[in-house]
Every structure is written in structure tokens, then in C-alpha cells.
PDB file of C-alpha atoms in Angstrom:
ATOM      1  CA  MET A1194     -39.303   7.538  25.822  1.00  0.00           C
ATOM      2  CA  LYS A1195     -38.406   5.982  22.454  1.00  0.00           C
ATOM      3  CA  VAL A1196     -36.004   8.831  21.713  1.00  0.00           C
ATOM      4  CA  LEU A1197     -34.193   8.324  25.029  1.00  0.00           C
ATOM      5  CA  PHE A1198     -33.915   4.587  24.338  1.00  0.00           C
ATOM      6  CA  LEU A1199     -32.439   5.253  20.875  1.00  0.00           C
ATOM      7  CA  LEU A1200     -29.939   7.733  22.314  1.00  0.00           C
ATOM      8  CA  ILE A1201     -28.796   5.233  24.926  1.00  0.00           C
ATOM      9  CA  LEU A1202     -28.386   2.498  22.306  1.00  0.00           C
ATOM     10  CA  SER A1203     -26.554   4.717  19.839  1.00  0.00           C
ATOM     11  CA  PHE A1204     -24.092   6.210  22.373  1.00  0.00           C
ATOM     12  CA  PRO A1205     -21.675   3.228  22.359  1.00  0.00           C
ATOM     13  CA  GLY A1206     -21.636   3.425  18.556  1.00  0.00           C
ATOM     14  CA  TRP A1207     -19.895   6.811  18.769  1.00  0.00           C
ATOM     15  CA  SER A1208     -16.803   5.106  20.117  1.00  0.00           C
ATOM     16  CA  LYS A1209     -15.286   3.992  16.852  1.00  0.00           C
ATOM     17  CA  VAL A1210     -13.094   4.804  13.919  1.00  0.00           C
ATOM     18  CA  ILE A1211     -14.793   7.508  11.879  1.00  0.00           C
ATOM     19  CA  ASP A1212     -12.536   7.158   8.862  1.00  0.00           C
ATOM     20  CA  HIS A1213      -9.748   4.819   7.824  1.00  0.00           C
ATOM     21  CA  SER A1214      -8.348   5.179   4.335  1.00  0.00           C
ATOM     22  CA  VAL A1215      -5.215   3.844   2.689  1.00  0.00           C
ATOM     23  CA  THR A1216      -3.462   5.328  -0.351  1.00  0.00           C
ATOM     24  CA  LEU A1217      -2.333   2.819  -3.007  1.00  0.00           C
ATOM     25  CA  LYS A1218      -3.950   0.050  -0.972  1.00  0.00           C
ATOM     26  CA  ARG A1219      -2.975  -3.540  -1.707  1.00  0.00           C
ATOM     27  CA  ILE A1220      -4.310  -6.544   0.145  1.00  0.00           C
ATOM     28  CA  GLU A1221      -3.141 -10.125   0.230  1.00  0.00           C
ATOM     29  CA  ILE A1222      -5.570 -12.827   1.367  1.00  0.00           C
ATOM     30  CA  TYR A1223      -4.587 -16.036   3.154  1.00  0.00           C
ATOM     31  CA  SER A1224      -6.347 -18.836   4.994  1.00  0.00           C
ATOM     32  CA  MET A1225      -6.097 -18.985   8.786  1.00  0.00           C
ATOM     33  CA  LYS A1226      -4.456 -22.408   8.492  1.00  0.00           C
ATOM     34  CA  GLU A1227      -1.767 -21.017   6.168  1.00  0.00           C
ATOM     35  CA  ALA A1228      -1.098 -18.194   8.649  1.00  0.00           C
ATOM     36  CA  CYS A1229      -0.744 -20.615  11.580  1.00  0.00           C
ATOM     37  CA  GLN A1230       1.615 -22.802   9.559  1.00  0.00           C
ATOM     38  CA  LEU A1231       3.886 -19.881   8.662  1.00  0.00           C
ATOM     39  CA  LEU A1232       3.968 -18.957  12.363  1.00  0.00           C
ATOM     40  CA  GLY A1233       5.437 -22.399  13.094  1.00  0.00           C
ATOM     41  CA  HIS A1234       2.407 -24.465  14.095  1.00  0.00           C
ATOM     42  CA  THR A1235       2.021 -28.003  12.764  1.00  0.00           C
ATOM     43  CA  ASP A1236      -0.697 -30.663  12.951  1.00  0.00           C
ATOM     44  CA  LEU A1237      -3.447 -28.080  12.704  1.00  0.00           C
ATOM     45  CA  LEU A1238      -6.735 -29.906  13.080  1.00  0.00           C
ATOM     46  CA  LEU A1239      -8.578 -26.881  14.445  1.00  0.00           C
ATOM     47  CA  VAL A1240      -7.833 -23.304  13.449  1.00  0.00           C
ATOM     48  CA  ASP A1241     -10.171 -20.479  14.406  1.00  0.00           C
ATOM     49  CA  LYS A1242     -10.182 -16.774  15.144  1.00  0.00           C
ATOM     50  CA  LYS A1243     -10.071 -15.436  18.668  1.00  0.00           C
ATOM     51  CA  ASP A1244     -10.998 -11.941  17.482  1.00  0.00           C
ATOM     52  CA  ARG A1245     -10.269  -9.766  14.424  1.00  0.00           C
ATOM     53  CA  SER A1246      -6.588  -9.454  15.299  1.00  0.00           C
ATOM     54  CA  HIS A1247      -5.733 -12.868  16.815  1.00  0.00           C
ATOM     55  CA  LEU A1248      -5.647 -16.415  15.472  1.00  0.00           C
ATOM     56  CA  ASP A1249      -6.343 -19.499  17.561  1.00  0.00           C
ATOM     57  CA  CYS A1250      -3.834 -22.075  16.279  1.00  0.00           C
ATOM     58  CA  MET A1251      -4.842 -25.209  18.185  1.00  0.00           C
ATOM     59  CA  GLY A1252      -5.166 -23.330  21.480  1.00  0.00           C
ATOM     60  CA  LYS A1253      -2.166 -21.048  20.963  1.00  0.00           C
ATOM     61  CA  TYR A1254      -3.035 -17.440  20.209  1.00  0.00           C
ATOM     62  CA  GLU A1255      -1.068 -15.550  17.572  1.00  0.00           C
ATOM     63  CA  LYS A1256      -1.295 -11.956  16.355  1.00  0.00           C
ATOM     64  CA  VAL A1257      -2.336 -11.625  12.733  1.00  0.00           C
ATOM     65  CA  THR A1258       0.176  -8.784  12.407  1.00  0.00           C
ATOM     66  CA  SER A1259       2.948 -11.229  13.351  1.00  0.00           C
ATOM     67  CA  PHE A1260       1.978 -13.356  10.364  1.00  0.00           C
ATOM     68  CA  CYS A1261       1.930 -10.347   8.017  1.00  0.00           C
ATOM     69  CA  GLU A1262       5.284  -9.109   9.320  1.00  0.00           C
ATOM     70  CA  LYS A1263       6.757 -12.548   8.674  1.00  0.00           C
ATOM     71  CA  LYS A1264       5.154 -12.755   5.227  1.00  0.00           C
ATOM     72  CA  PHE A1265       6.464  -9.289   4.226  1.00  0.00           C
ATOM     73  CA  PRO A1266       9.661  -8.914   6.290  1.00  0.00           C
ATOM     74  CA  LYS A1267      11.183  -5.959   4.450  1.00  0.00           C
ATOM     75  CA  ASP A1268       8.114  -4.226   3.017  1.00  0.00           C
ATOM     76  CA  PRO A1269       7.951  -0.670   4.436  1.00  0.00           C
ATOM     77  CA  THR A1270       4.355  -0.266   3.226  1.00  0.00           C
ATOM     78  CA  LEU A1271       2.840  -2.892   5.558  1.00  0.00           C
ATOM     79  CA  THR A1272      -0.035  -1.179   7.364  1.00  0.00           C
ATOM     80  CA  ARG A1273      -1.925  -3.871   9.247  1.00  0.00           C
ATOM     81  CA  GLY A1274      -3.129  -7.444   9.470  1.00  0.00           C
ATOM     82  CA  TYR A1275      -6.633  -8.562  10.415  1.00  0.00           C
ATOM     83  CA  ILE A1276      -9.187 -11.317   9.968  1.00  0.00           C
ATOM     84  CA  ASP A1277     -12.096 -10.473   7.693  1.00  0.00           C
ATOM     85  CA  GLY A1278     -15.334 -10.759   9.639  1.00  0.00           C
ATOM     86  CA  THR A1279     -17.323 -12.248   6.747  1.00  0.00           C
ATOM     87  CA  SER A1280     -14.949 -14.688   5.071  1.00  0.00           C
ATOM     88  CA  ASN A1281     -12.693 -15.481   8.074  1.00  0.00           C
ATOM     89  CA  GLN A1282      -9.691 -14.976   5.801  1.00  0.00           C
ATOM     90  CA  VAL A1283      -6.448 -13.383   6.977  1.00  0.00           C
ATOM     91  CA  ILE A1284      -5.807 -10.034   5.299  1.00  0.00           C
ATOM     92  CA  CYS A1285      -2.418  -8.342   5.065  1.00  0.00           C
ATOM     93  CA  GLU A1286      -2.862  -4.728   4.028  1.00  0.00           C
ATOM     94  CA  ARG A1287      -0.181  -2.514   2.498  1.00  0.00           C
ATOM     95  CA  GLY A1288      -0.175   1.101   1.352  1.00  0.00           C
ATOM     96  CA  LYS A1289       1.846   4.315   1.072  1.00  0.00           C
ATOM     97  CA  ASN A1290      -0.246   6.496   3.409  1.00  0.00           C
ATOM     98  CA  VAL A1291      -2.955   5.964   6.015  1.00  0.00           C
ATOM     99  CA  VAL A1292      -5.477   8.519   7.231  1.00  0.00           C
ATOM    100  CA  LEU A1293      -7.197   7.646  10.483  1.00  0.00           C
ATOM    101  CA  LYS A1294      -9.944   9.632  12.222  1.00  0.00           C
ATOM    102  CA  VAL A1295     -11.080   8.527  15.687  1.00  0.00           C
ATOM    103  CA  ALA A1296     -13.815  10.083  17.832  1.00  0.00           C
ATOM    104  CA  CYS A1297     -12.594  11.609  21.105  1.00  0.00           C
ATOM    105  CA  ASP A1298     -15.256   9.878  23.159  1.00  0.00           C
ATOM    106  CA  LYS A1299     -15.022   8.273  26.577  1.00  0.00           C
ATOM    107  CA  ARG A1300     -13.181   5.186  25.302  1.00  0.00           C
ATOM    108  CA  ASP A1301     -10.665   6.952  23.066  1.00  0.00           C
ATOM    109  CA  LEU A1302     -10.176  10.172  25.052  1.00  0.00           C
ATOM    110  CA  PRO A1303      -6.684   9.159  26.282  1.00  0.00           C
ATOM    111  CA  TYR A1304      -5.463   9.156  22.645  1.00  0.00           C
ATOM    112  CA  CYS A1305      -6.794  12.693  22.179  1.00  0.00           C
ATOM    113  CA  LYS A1306      -5.105  14.249  25.208  1.00  0.00           C
ATOM    114  CA  LYS A1307      -1.697  14.124  23.495  1.00  0.00           C
ATOM    115  CA  PRO A1308      -2.429  13.779  19.752  1.00  0.00           C
ATOM    116  CA  LYS A1309       1.098  12.862  18.601  1.00  0.00           C
ATOM    117  CA  GLU A1310       1.451  10.115  21.231  1.00  0.00           C
ATOM    118  CA  GLY A1311      -2.118   8.938  20.594  1.00  0.00           C
ATOM    119  CA  CYS A1312      -1.431   8.602  16.877  1.00  0.00           C
ATOM    120  CA  GLU A1313       1.790   6.706  17.587  1.00  0.00           C
ATOM    121  CA  LYS A1314      -0.141   4.204  19.738  1.00  0.00           C
ATOM    122  CA  LEU A1315      -2.913   3.830  17.148  1.00  0.00           C
ATOM    123  CA  GLY A1316      -0.250   3.410  14.471  1.00  0.00           C
ATOM    124  CA  LYS A1317       0.756   0.107  16.068  1.00  0.00           C
ATOM    125  CA  ILE A1318      -2.698  -1.143  15.019  1.00  0.00           C
ATOM    126  CA  PHE A1319      -3.466   0.690  11.761  1.00  0.00           C
ATOM    127  CA  ALA A1320      -0.073   1.622  10.296  1.00  0.00           C
ATOM    128  CA  ILE A1321       2.503  -0.881  11.558  1.00  0.00           C
ATOM    129  CA  ARG A1322       5.548   0.206   9.544  1.00  0.00           C
ATOM    130  CA  LEU A1323       4.508   3.748   8.694  1.00  0.00           C
ATOM    131  CA  GLU A1324       5.389   6.811  10.732  1.00  0.00           C
ATOM    132  CA  VAL A1325       3.188   9.597  12.019  1.00  0.00           C
ATOM    133  CA  PHE A1326       3.373  12.450   9.556  1.00  0.00           C
ATOM    134  CA  ARG A1327       0.837  14.739  11.252  1.00  0.00           C
ATOM    135  CA  SER A1328      -1.634  14.583  14.134  1.00  0.00           C
ATOM    136  CA  THR A1329      -4.475  17.041  14.715  1.00  0.00           C
ATOM    137  CA  LEU A1330      -7.667  17.492  16.707  1.00  0.00           C
ATOM    138  CA  THR A1331     -10.770  18.689  14.855  1.00  0.00           C
ATOM    139  CA  LYS A1332     -14.459  19.193  15.522  1.00  0.00           C
ATOM    140  CA  PHE A1333     -17.124  17.102  13.837  1.00  0.00           C
ATOM    141  CA  SER A1334     -20.882  16.664  14.263  1.00  0.00           C
ATOM    142  CA  LYS A1335     -20.651  14.577  17.461  1.00  0.00           C
ATOM    143  CA  GLY A1336     -17.715  16.261  19.200  1.00  0.00           C
ATOM    144  CA  ARG A1337     -13.980  16.231  18.622  1.00  0.00           C
ATOM    145  CA  ALA A1338     -11.887  13.822  16.582  1.00  0.00           C
ATOM    146  CA  LEU A1339      -8.250  12.834  16.472  1.00  0.00           C
ATOM    147  CA  ASN A1340      -6.830  12.840  12.946  1.00  0.00           C
ATOM    148  CA  CYS A1341      -3.716  10.796  12.314  1.00  0.00           C
ATOM    149  CA  PHE A1342      -1.771  10.923   9.058  1.00  0.00           C
ATOM    150  CA  TYR A1343       0.824   8.210   8.464  1.00  0.00           C
ATOM    151  CA  SER A1344       3.384   7.949   5.695  1.00  0.00           C
ATOM    152  CA  VAL A1345       6.013   5.458   4.571  1.00  0.00           C
ATOM    153  CA  LYS A1346       9.340   6.080   6.263  1.00  0.00           C
ATOM    154  CA  GLU A1347      11.697   7.505   3.703  1.00  0.00           C
ATOM    155  CA  ASP A1348      15.436   7.478   3.675  1.00  0.00           C
ATOM    156  CA  GLU A1349      16.655  11.016   4.415  1.00  0.00           C
ATOM    157  CA  ASN A1350      18.903  11.032   1.332  1.00  0.00           C
ATOM    158  CA  GLU A1351      16.002   9.888  -0.858  1.00  0.00           C
ATOM    159  CA  THR A1352      13.783  12.644   0.575  1.00  0.00           C
ATOM    160  CA  MET A1353      16.409  15.289  -0.205  1.00  0.00           C
ATOM    161  CA  GLN A1354      16.815  13.981  -3.767  1.00  0.00           C
ATOM    162  CA  ASN A1355      13.037  14.115  -4.288  1.00  0.00           C
ATOM    163  CA  LEU A1356      12.939  17.693  -2.987  1.00  0.00           C
ATOM    164  CA  LYS A1357      15.771  18.741  -5.317  1.00  0.00           C
ATOM    165  CA  LEU A1358      13.936  17.176  -8.266  1.00  0.00           C
ATOM    166  CA  GLU A1359      10.755  19.095  -7.381  1.00  0.00           C
ATOM    167  CA  ILE A1360      12.679  22.373  -7.013  1.00  0.00           C
ATOM    168  CA  ASN A1361      14.408  21.927 -10.374  1.00  0.00           C
ATOM    169  CA  LYS A1362      11.110  21.367 -12.249  1.00  0.00           C
TER     170      LYS A1362
END
């Protein structure tokens, strides 16, 4: 009976991100009040978090990613914005590449049916300004997983120059 109870309790835990890693990761930390102010709110007596991705600026909800996009308007390495669960600080994360692995469970199965499209949708959360480089489905201990690889968008001319440099070495 105890085993069945543990299985039932652990099942919802399978529906989550298995791995999320960022290459050359840089984070910038801000207060929630500072984020609300940059988003145009004034007279902020009460600032709180609605959830990990939304600010409550005196009753008006704002996306944390909107703040990060405004803070780093031209930075192609912006990956995501979120509110830290422990410190309640706003985090803007940047990096060159993102690797994301999501379990293909009941909740996330729609992403796994068409891997490329699923990765593009998940990229709007985990890799805002990066593009999908590769998407694959793999097996792991608890079933299947969607693997998404994101990379900074490069200028086509710059990519060709880098390839020529590598060939000439």
C-alpha cells in the first residue's frame, strides 16, 4: 500500500524539466520594484510576484521577460527572465546556447508530437532570443524526452566567415 501511495505522489513530479543548462551563462539581478519602475509604473507602494514569470505592480501584472527585454533591448544572448523563488529578486539570464530536456509525459506530450514546433514554443520561455538549432526525441529512465538545443542567431555573413576561418586552419 505504501508503494502505491509513493507512486501516486511521485507521478506529477515526472512532469518537469529534466535538464536546463546555459553556455556562458550570465545573470543580472534586480529588485521587483526596479523592474516595475522600468516597465512604467510609478507610486509603487506594493510590489509582489504573481508567479515565477509575472510581477504584480500595484495590481497590474507584467511579464518578467518584458522587463528583461527592455533592460537588454539589443542583446541577442537574452535567454529568459524569472523571479527567484528564494530571494524574490528578478533575474535576467543571458547565454550563447541553451540545452533543454523535457519529459514527454501527459502534460508536455503536445510538445513531443512535433519536436521542432515544440522546441520553438518552449523557446519562448527558456531561450527568448535564441533560435532552435536542433530538436530530438530520446529515451530515458522514465520514458521519452524532448531535447531542444538553442543557439544565438548569427548573421549569415558572419557564419560564412567563421566557416572559412575554420577551413583555412
